[in-house]
CSV table of C-alpha atoms in Angstrom, one decimal:
chain,number,residue,atom,x,y,z
P,1,ASP,CA,0.0,0.0,0.0
P,2,GLY,CA,1.2,3.5,-0.8
P,3,GLY,CA,1.5,6.0,2.0
P,4,ILE,CA,3.6,8.1,4.3
P,5,THR,CA,5.7,6.6,7.0
P,6,GLN,CA,6.8,8.7,9.9
P,7,SER,CA,9.2,7.3,12.4
P,8,PRO,CA,9.5,6.9,15.3
P,9,LYS,CA,6.0,7.4,16.7
P,10,TYR,CA,7.3,8.7,20.0
P,11,LEU,CA,10.6,10.4,20.6
P,12,PHE,CA,12.2,11.7,23.7
P,13,ARG,CA,15.2,14.0,23.9
P,14,LYS,CA,17.0,16.1,26.4
P,15,GLU,CA,17.0,19.9,26.0
P,16,GLY,CA,19.9,21.1,23.9
P,17,GLN,CA,20.1,18.1,21.6
P,18,ASN,CA,19.2,18.2,17.9
P,19,VAL,CA,16.8,15.5,16.8
P,20,THR,CA,15.8,14.4,13.3
P,21,LEU,CA,12.4,13.1,12.4
P,22,SER,CA,12.0,10.8,9.5
P,23,CYS,CA,9.4,11.0,6.7
P,24,GLU,CA,9.2,8.7,3.8
P,25,GLN,CA,6.6,8.4,1.1
P,26,ASN,CA,6.0,5.9,-1.7
P,27,LEU,CA,3.2,7.8,-3.5
P,28,ASN,CA,5.6,9.3,-6.1
P,29,HIS,CA,4.5,12.7,-4.9
P,30,ASP,CA,6.5,15.8,-5.8
P,31,ALA,CA,5.5,17.9,-2.9
P,32,MET,CA,6.2,17.3,0.8
P,33,TYR,CA,5.3,19.2,3.9
P,34,TRP,CA,6.1,19.4,7.6
P,35,TYR,CA,3.5,20.6,10.1
P,36,ARG,CA,3.6,21.1,13.9
P,37,GLN,CA,0.5,20.6,16.1
P,38,ASP,CA,0.2,21.7,19.7
P,39,PRO,CA,-2.6,20.3,22.0
P,40,GLY,CA,-6.0,21.5,21.0
P,41,GLN,CA,-4.7,23.6,18.1
P,42,GLY,CA,-4.6,23.4,14.4
P,43,LEU,CA,-1.6,22.6,12.2
P,44,ARG,CA,1.1,25.1,11.5
P,45,LEU,CA,3.3,24.8,8.5
P,46,ILE,CA,7.1,24.5,9.2
P,47,TYR,CA,8.6,23.8,5.8
P,48,TYR,CA,7.5,22.5,2.4
P,49,SER,CA,9.2,21.2,-0.7
P,50,GLN,CA,7.7,21.4,-4.2
P,51,ILE,CA,10.4,19.3,-5.8
P,52,VAL,CA,13.7,17.5,-5.0
P,53,ASN,CA,16.6,19.8,-3.9
P,54,ASP,CA,14.2,22.7,-3.2
P,55,PHE,CA,12.3,23.7,-0.1
P,56,GLN,CA,10.6,26.8,1.3
P,57,LYS,CA,10.0,28.1,4.8
P,58,GLY,CA,6.5,27.9,6.1
P,59,ASP,CA,5.0,30.0,8.9
P,60,ILE,CA,7.2,28.8,11.8
P,61,ALA,CA,10.5,27.7,10.3
P,62,GLU,CA,12.7,29.1,13.0
P,63,GLY,CA,14.7,26.5,14.9
P,64,TYR,CA,14.0,23.8,12.3
P,65,SER,CA,15.9,22.6,9.2
P,66,VAL,CA,15.0,20.2,6.4
P,67,SER,CA,16.6,18.5,3.3
P,68,ARG,CA,15.1,17.1,0.2
P,69,GLU,CA,17.8,15.0,-1.5
P,70,LYS,CA,15.4,12.3,-2.6
P,71,LYS,CA,11.9,12.5,-3.9
P,72,GLU,CA,10.6,10.0,-1.3
P,73,SER,CA,12.3,11.5,1.7
P,74,PHE,CA,11.9,14.8,3.6
P,75,PRO,CA,13.6,14.6,7.1
P,76,LEU,CA,13.0,17.4,9.6
P,77,THR,CA,15.7,18.4,12.1
P,78,VAL,CA,14.5,20.1,15.3
P,79,THR,CA,17.5,22.1,16.5
P,80,SER,CA,18.4,23.2,19.9
P,81,ALA,CA,17.4,26.7,18.8
P,82,GLN,CA,13.8,25.8,18.8
P,83,LYS,CA,12.5,27.2,22.1
P,84,ASN,CA,9.4,24.9,22.5
P,85,PRO,CA,10.1,21.7,20.6
P,86,THR,CA,7.7,19.5,22.4
P,87,ALA,CA,4.8,18.9,20.0
P,88,PHE,CA,3.1,16.5,17.5
P,89,TYR,CA,4.9,16.6,14.1
P,90,LEU,CA,3.1,15.7,10.9
P,91,CYS,CA,4.5,15.0,7.5
P,92,ALA,CA,2.4,15.2,4.4
P,93,SER,CA,2.8,14.9,0.6
P,94,SER,CA,0.8,15.8,-2.4
P,95,SER,CA,0.9,15.4,-6.2
P,96,GLY,CA,2.5,18.7,-7.1
P,97,SER,CA,1.2,18.8,-10.6
P,98,ARG,CA,-2.4,19.7,-9.7
P,99,VAL,CA,-3.1,22.4,-7.3
P,100,ALA,CA,-6.3,20.8,-6.0
P,101,SER,CA,-4.6,17.6,-5.2
P,102,PRO,CA,-5.2,16.6,-1.6
P,103,LEU,CA,-2.5,16.2,1.1
P,104,HIS,CA,-1.8,12.7,2.4
P,105,PHE,CA,-0.6,12.7,6.0
P,106,GLY,CA,1.5,10.3,8.0
P,107,ASN,CA,0.5,9.4,11.5
P,108,GLY,CA,2.9,11.7,13.1
P,109,THR,CA,5.8,11.7,15.6
P,110,ARG,CA,5.2,12.9,19.1
P,111,LEU,CA,8.3,14.6,20.3
P,112,THR,CA,8.9,15.3,24.0
P,113,VAL,CA,11.9,17.4,25.1
P,114,THR,CA,12.8,17.7,28.7
K,1,ASP,CA,-4.1,34.2,2.7
K,2,ALA,CA,-7.8,33.5,2.5
K,3,LYS,CA,-9.2,32.3,5.9
K,4,THR,CA,-12.0,30.1,7.0
K,5,THR,CA,-14.3,30.2,10.0
K,6,GLN,CA,-15.8,27.1,11.6
K,7,PRO,CA,-17.7,26.5,14.9
K,8,ASN,CA,-15.5,25.1,17.6
K,9,SER,CA,-17.7,22.0,18.2
K,10,MET,CA,-20.8,20.2,17.2
K,11,GLU,CA,-22.7,17.2,18.6
K,12,SER,CA,-24.7,14.6,16.7
K,13,ASN,CA,-26.6,11.4,17.4
K,14,GLU,CA,-25.5,8.2,15.8
K,15,GLU,CA,-27.1,7.5,12.4
K,16,GLU,CA,-28.3,11.1,12.1
K,17,PRO,CA,-26.9,13.6,9.5
K,18,VAL,CA,-24.3,16.1,10.4
K,19,HIS,CA,-24.0,19.5,8.7
K,20,LEU,CA,-20.7,21.2,9.3
K,21,PRO,CA,-20.6,24.8,8.2
K,22,CYS,CA,-17.6,26.8,7.0
K,23,ASN,CA,-17.4,30.5,6.2
K,24,HIS,CA,-14.8,31.8,3.7
K,25,SER,CA,-16.0,35.2,2.8
K,26,THR,CA,-12.6,36.3,1.3
K,27,ILE,CA,-12.3,33.3,-1.0
K,28,SER,CA,-10.8,34.1,-4.4
K,29,GLY,CA,-12.0,32.7,-7.7
K,30,THR,CA,-9.3,30.0,-8.0
K,31,ASP,CA,-9.4,28.8,-4.3
K,32,TYR,CA,-10.5,25.2,-3.9
K,33,ILE,CA,-12.4,24.3,-0.7
K,34,HIS,CA,-10.8,21.2,1.0
K,35,TRP,CA,-12.1,19.3,4.0
K,36,TYR,CA,-10.0,17.0,6.1
K,37,ARG,CA,-10.7,15.2,9.4
K,38,GLN,CA,-8.3,14.1,12.2
K,39,LEU,CA,-8.9,11.3,14.6
K,40,PRO,CA,-7.2,11.4,17.9
K,41,SER,CA,-3.4,10.9,17.7
K,42,GLN,CA,-3.5,10.4,14.0
K,43,GLY,CA,-2.7,12.6,11.0
K,44,PRO,CA,-5.5,14.3,9.1
K,45,GLU,CA,-7.3,12.4,6.5
K,46,TYR,CA,-8.6,13.9,3.2
K,47,VAL,CA,-12.4,13.9,3.0
K,48,ILE,CA,-13.5,15.9,0.0
K,49,HIS,CA,-12.8,19.0,-2.1
K,50,GLY,CA,-14.6,21.3,-4.6
K,51,LEU,CA,-14.4,24.5,-6.5
K,52,THR,CA,-17.9,25.6,-7.4
K,53,SER,CA,-20.3,22.6,-7.8
K,54,ASN,CA,-21.5,20.4,-5.1
K,55,VAL,CA,-19.5,17.2,-4.7
K,56,ASN,CA,-20.2,13.7,-3.4
K,57,ASN,CA,-18.0,10.8,-2.5
K,58,ARG,CA,-18.2,7.7,-0.4
K,59,MET,CA,-17.3,9.6,2.8
K,60,ALA,CA,-19.4,12.8,2.6
K,61,SER,CA,-21.0,15.5,0.4
K,62,LEU,CA,-19.8,19.1,0.0
K,63,ALA,CA,-22.4,21.8,-0.6
K,64,ILE,CA,-20.9,25.1,-1.9
K,65,ALA,CA,-22.9,28.3,-1.8
K,66,GLU,CA,-23.6,30.0,-5.1
K,67,ASP,CA,-21.4,33.0,-4.1
K,68,ARG,CA,-18.8,30.5,-2.7
K,69,LYS,CA,-18.5,32.5,0.5
K,70,SER,CA,-19.5,29.5,2.5
K,71,SER,CA,-19.8,25.7,2.3
K,72,THR,CA,-21.2,22.8,4.3
K,73,LEU,CA,-19.7,19.3,4.8
K,74,ILE,CA,-22.5,16.8,5.1
K,75,LEU,CA,-22.0,13.4,6.8
K,76,HIS,CA,-25.2,11.6,5.8
K,77,ARG,CA,-25.3,9.1,8.7
K,78,ALA,CA,-23.0,9.8,11.5
K,79,THR,CA,-21.2,6.8,13.1
K,80,LEU,CA,-19.1,6.7,16.2
K,81,ARG,CA,-16.0,6.5,13.9
K,82,ASP,CA,-16.9,9.9,12.5
K,83,ALA,CA,-16.0,11.6,15.8
K,84,ALA,CA,-13.0,13.7,14.9
K,85,VAL,CA,-11.8,17.3,14.3
K,86,TYR,CA,-12.9,18.5,10.9
K,87,TYR,CA,-10.9,21.1,9.0
K,88,CYS,CA,-12.2,23.3,6.2
K,89,ILE,CA,-9.3,25.0,4.3
K,90,LEU,CA,-8.7,26.9,1.1
K,91,ARG,CA,-6.1,26.0,-1.4
K,92,ALA,CA,-5.1,28.7,-3.8
K,93,SER,CA,-3.8,28.2,-7.3
K,94,ASN,CA,0.0,27.7,-7.4
K,95,ASP,CA,0.2,27.8,-3.7
K,96,TYR,CA,1.6,25.0,-1.7
K,97,LYS,CA,1.1,26.6,1.7
K,98,LEU,CA,-1.9,25.0,3.2
K,99,SER,CA,-3.0,26.4,6.6
K,100,PHE,CA,-5.2,24.5,9.1
K,101,GLY,CA,-7.1,26.4,11.7
K,102,ALA,CA,-8.5,24.8,14.9
K,103,GLY,CA,-11.4,23.1,13.0
K,104,THR,CA,-14.7,21.7,14.4
K,105,THR,CA,-14.7,19.0,16.9
K,106,VAL,CA,-17.5,16.6,16.2
K,107,THR,CA,-18.9,14.4,18.9
K,108,VAL,CA,-21.2,11.5,18.1
K,109,ARG,CA,-23.5,10.2,20.7
K,110,ALA,CA,-24.5,6.5,20.6
């Protein structure tokens, strides 16, 4: 089955450490996205990538970094510069060729930093 | 960015229809209306989308006002598995930045 795989499901880190969240898709989608969700709130866009080797900042990119070296992979690094990293992180992809194409989401990684 | 307004919460009884409203008064001519839903501790799931005409699929129906300033997601017979947060969002032409507000939390009573 095609889909988006995020790993791990739960991640625990000490403050001051960088951590990388994995996102892999086998849908052959051009576009990929990272969102952050805090309890009881909607999704805020961190970064998005329309095509391999290109990515753009979303609304809350500070303290995060991404890479897009392969079409199927879009890892997110939460750096020590991110002041409140504890959150639920969601990765998504879409077929970039049609603007109405829906987003397909993974089941998220819940990051806890203490 | 065009924005949407949804009620914070709605309740329904099982096997009854649910009508979820969404206001988007600043919608532009090329904005598509998308609906997603999110079950607890999961990623959002695509439900339906439309531009001008009403749309139906196996999950729901989307009714779009003639002036496109509002729309309604219709779940024809609510089940307990339909309890989720429902998001109404606009997707502009050539825009990959999709924003999600707080959505509507739907509770289904058995």
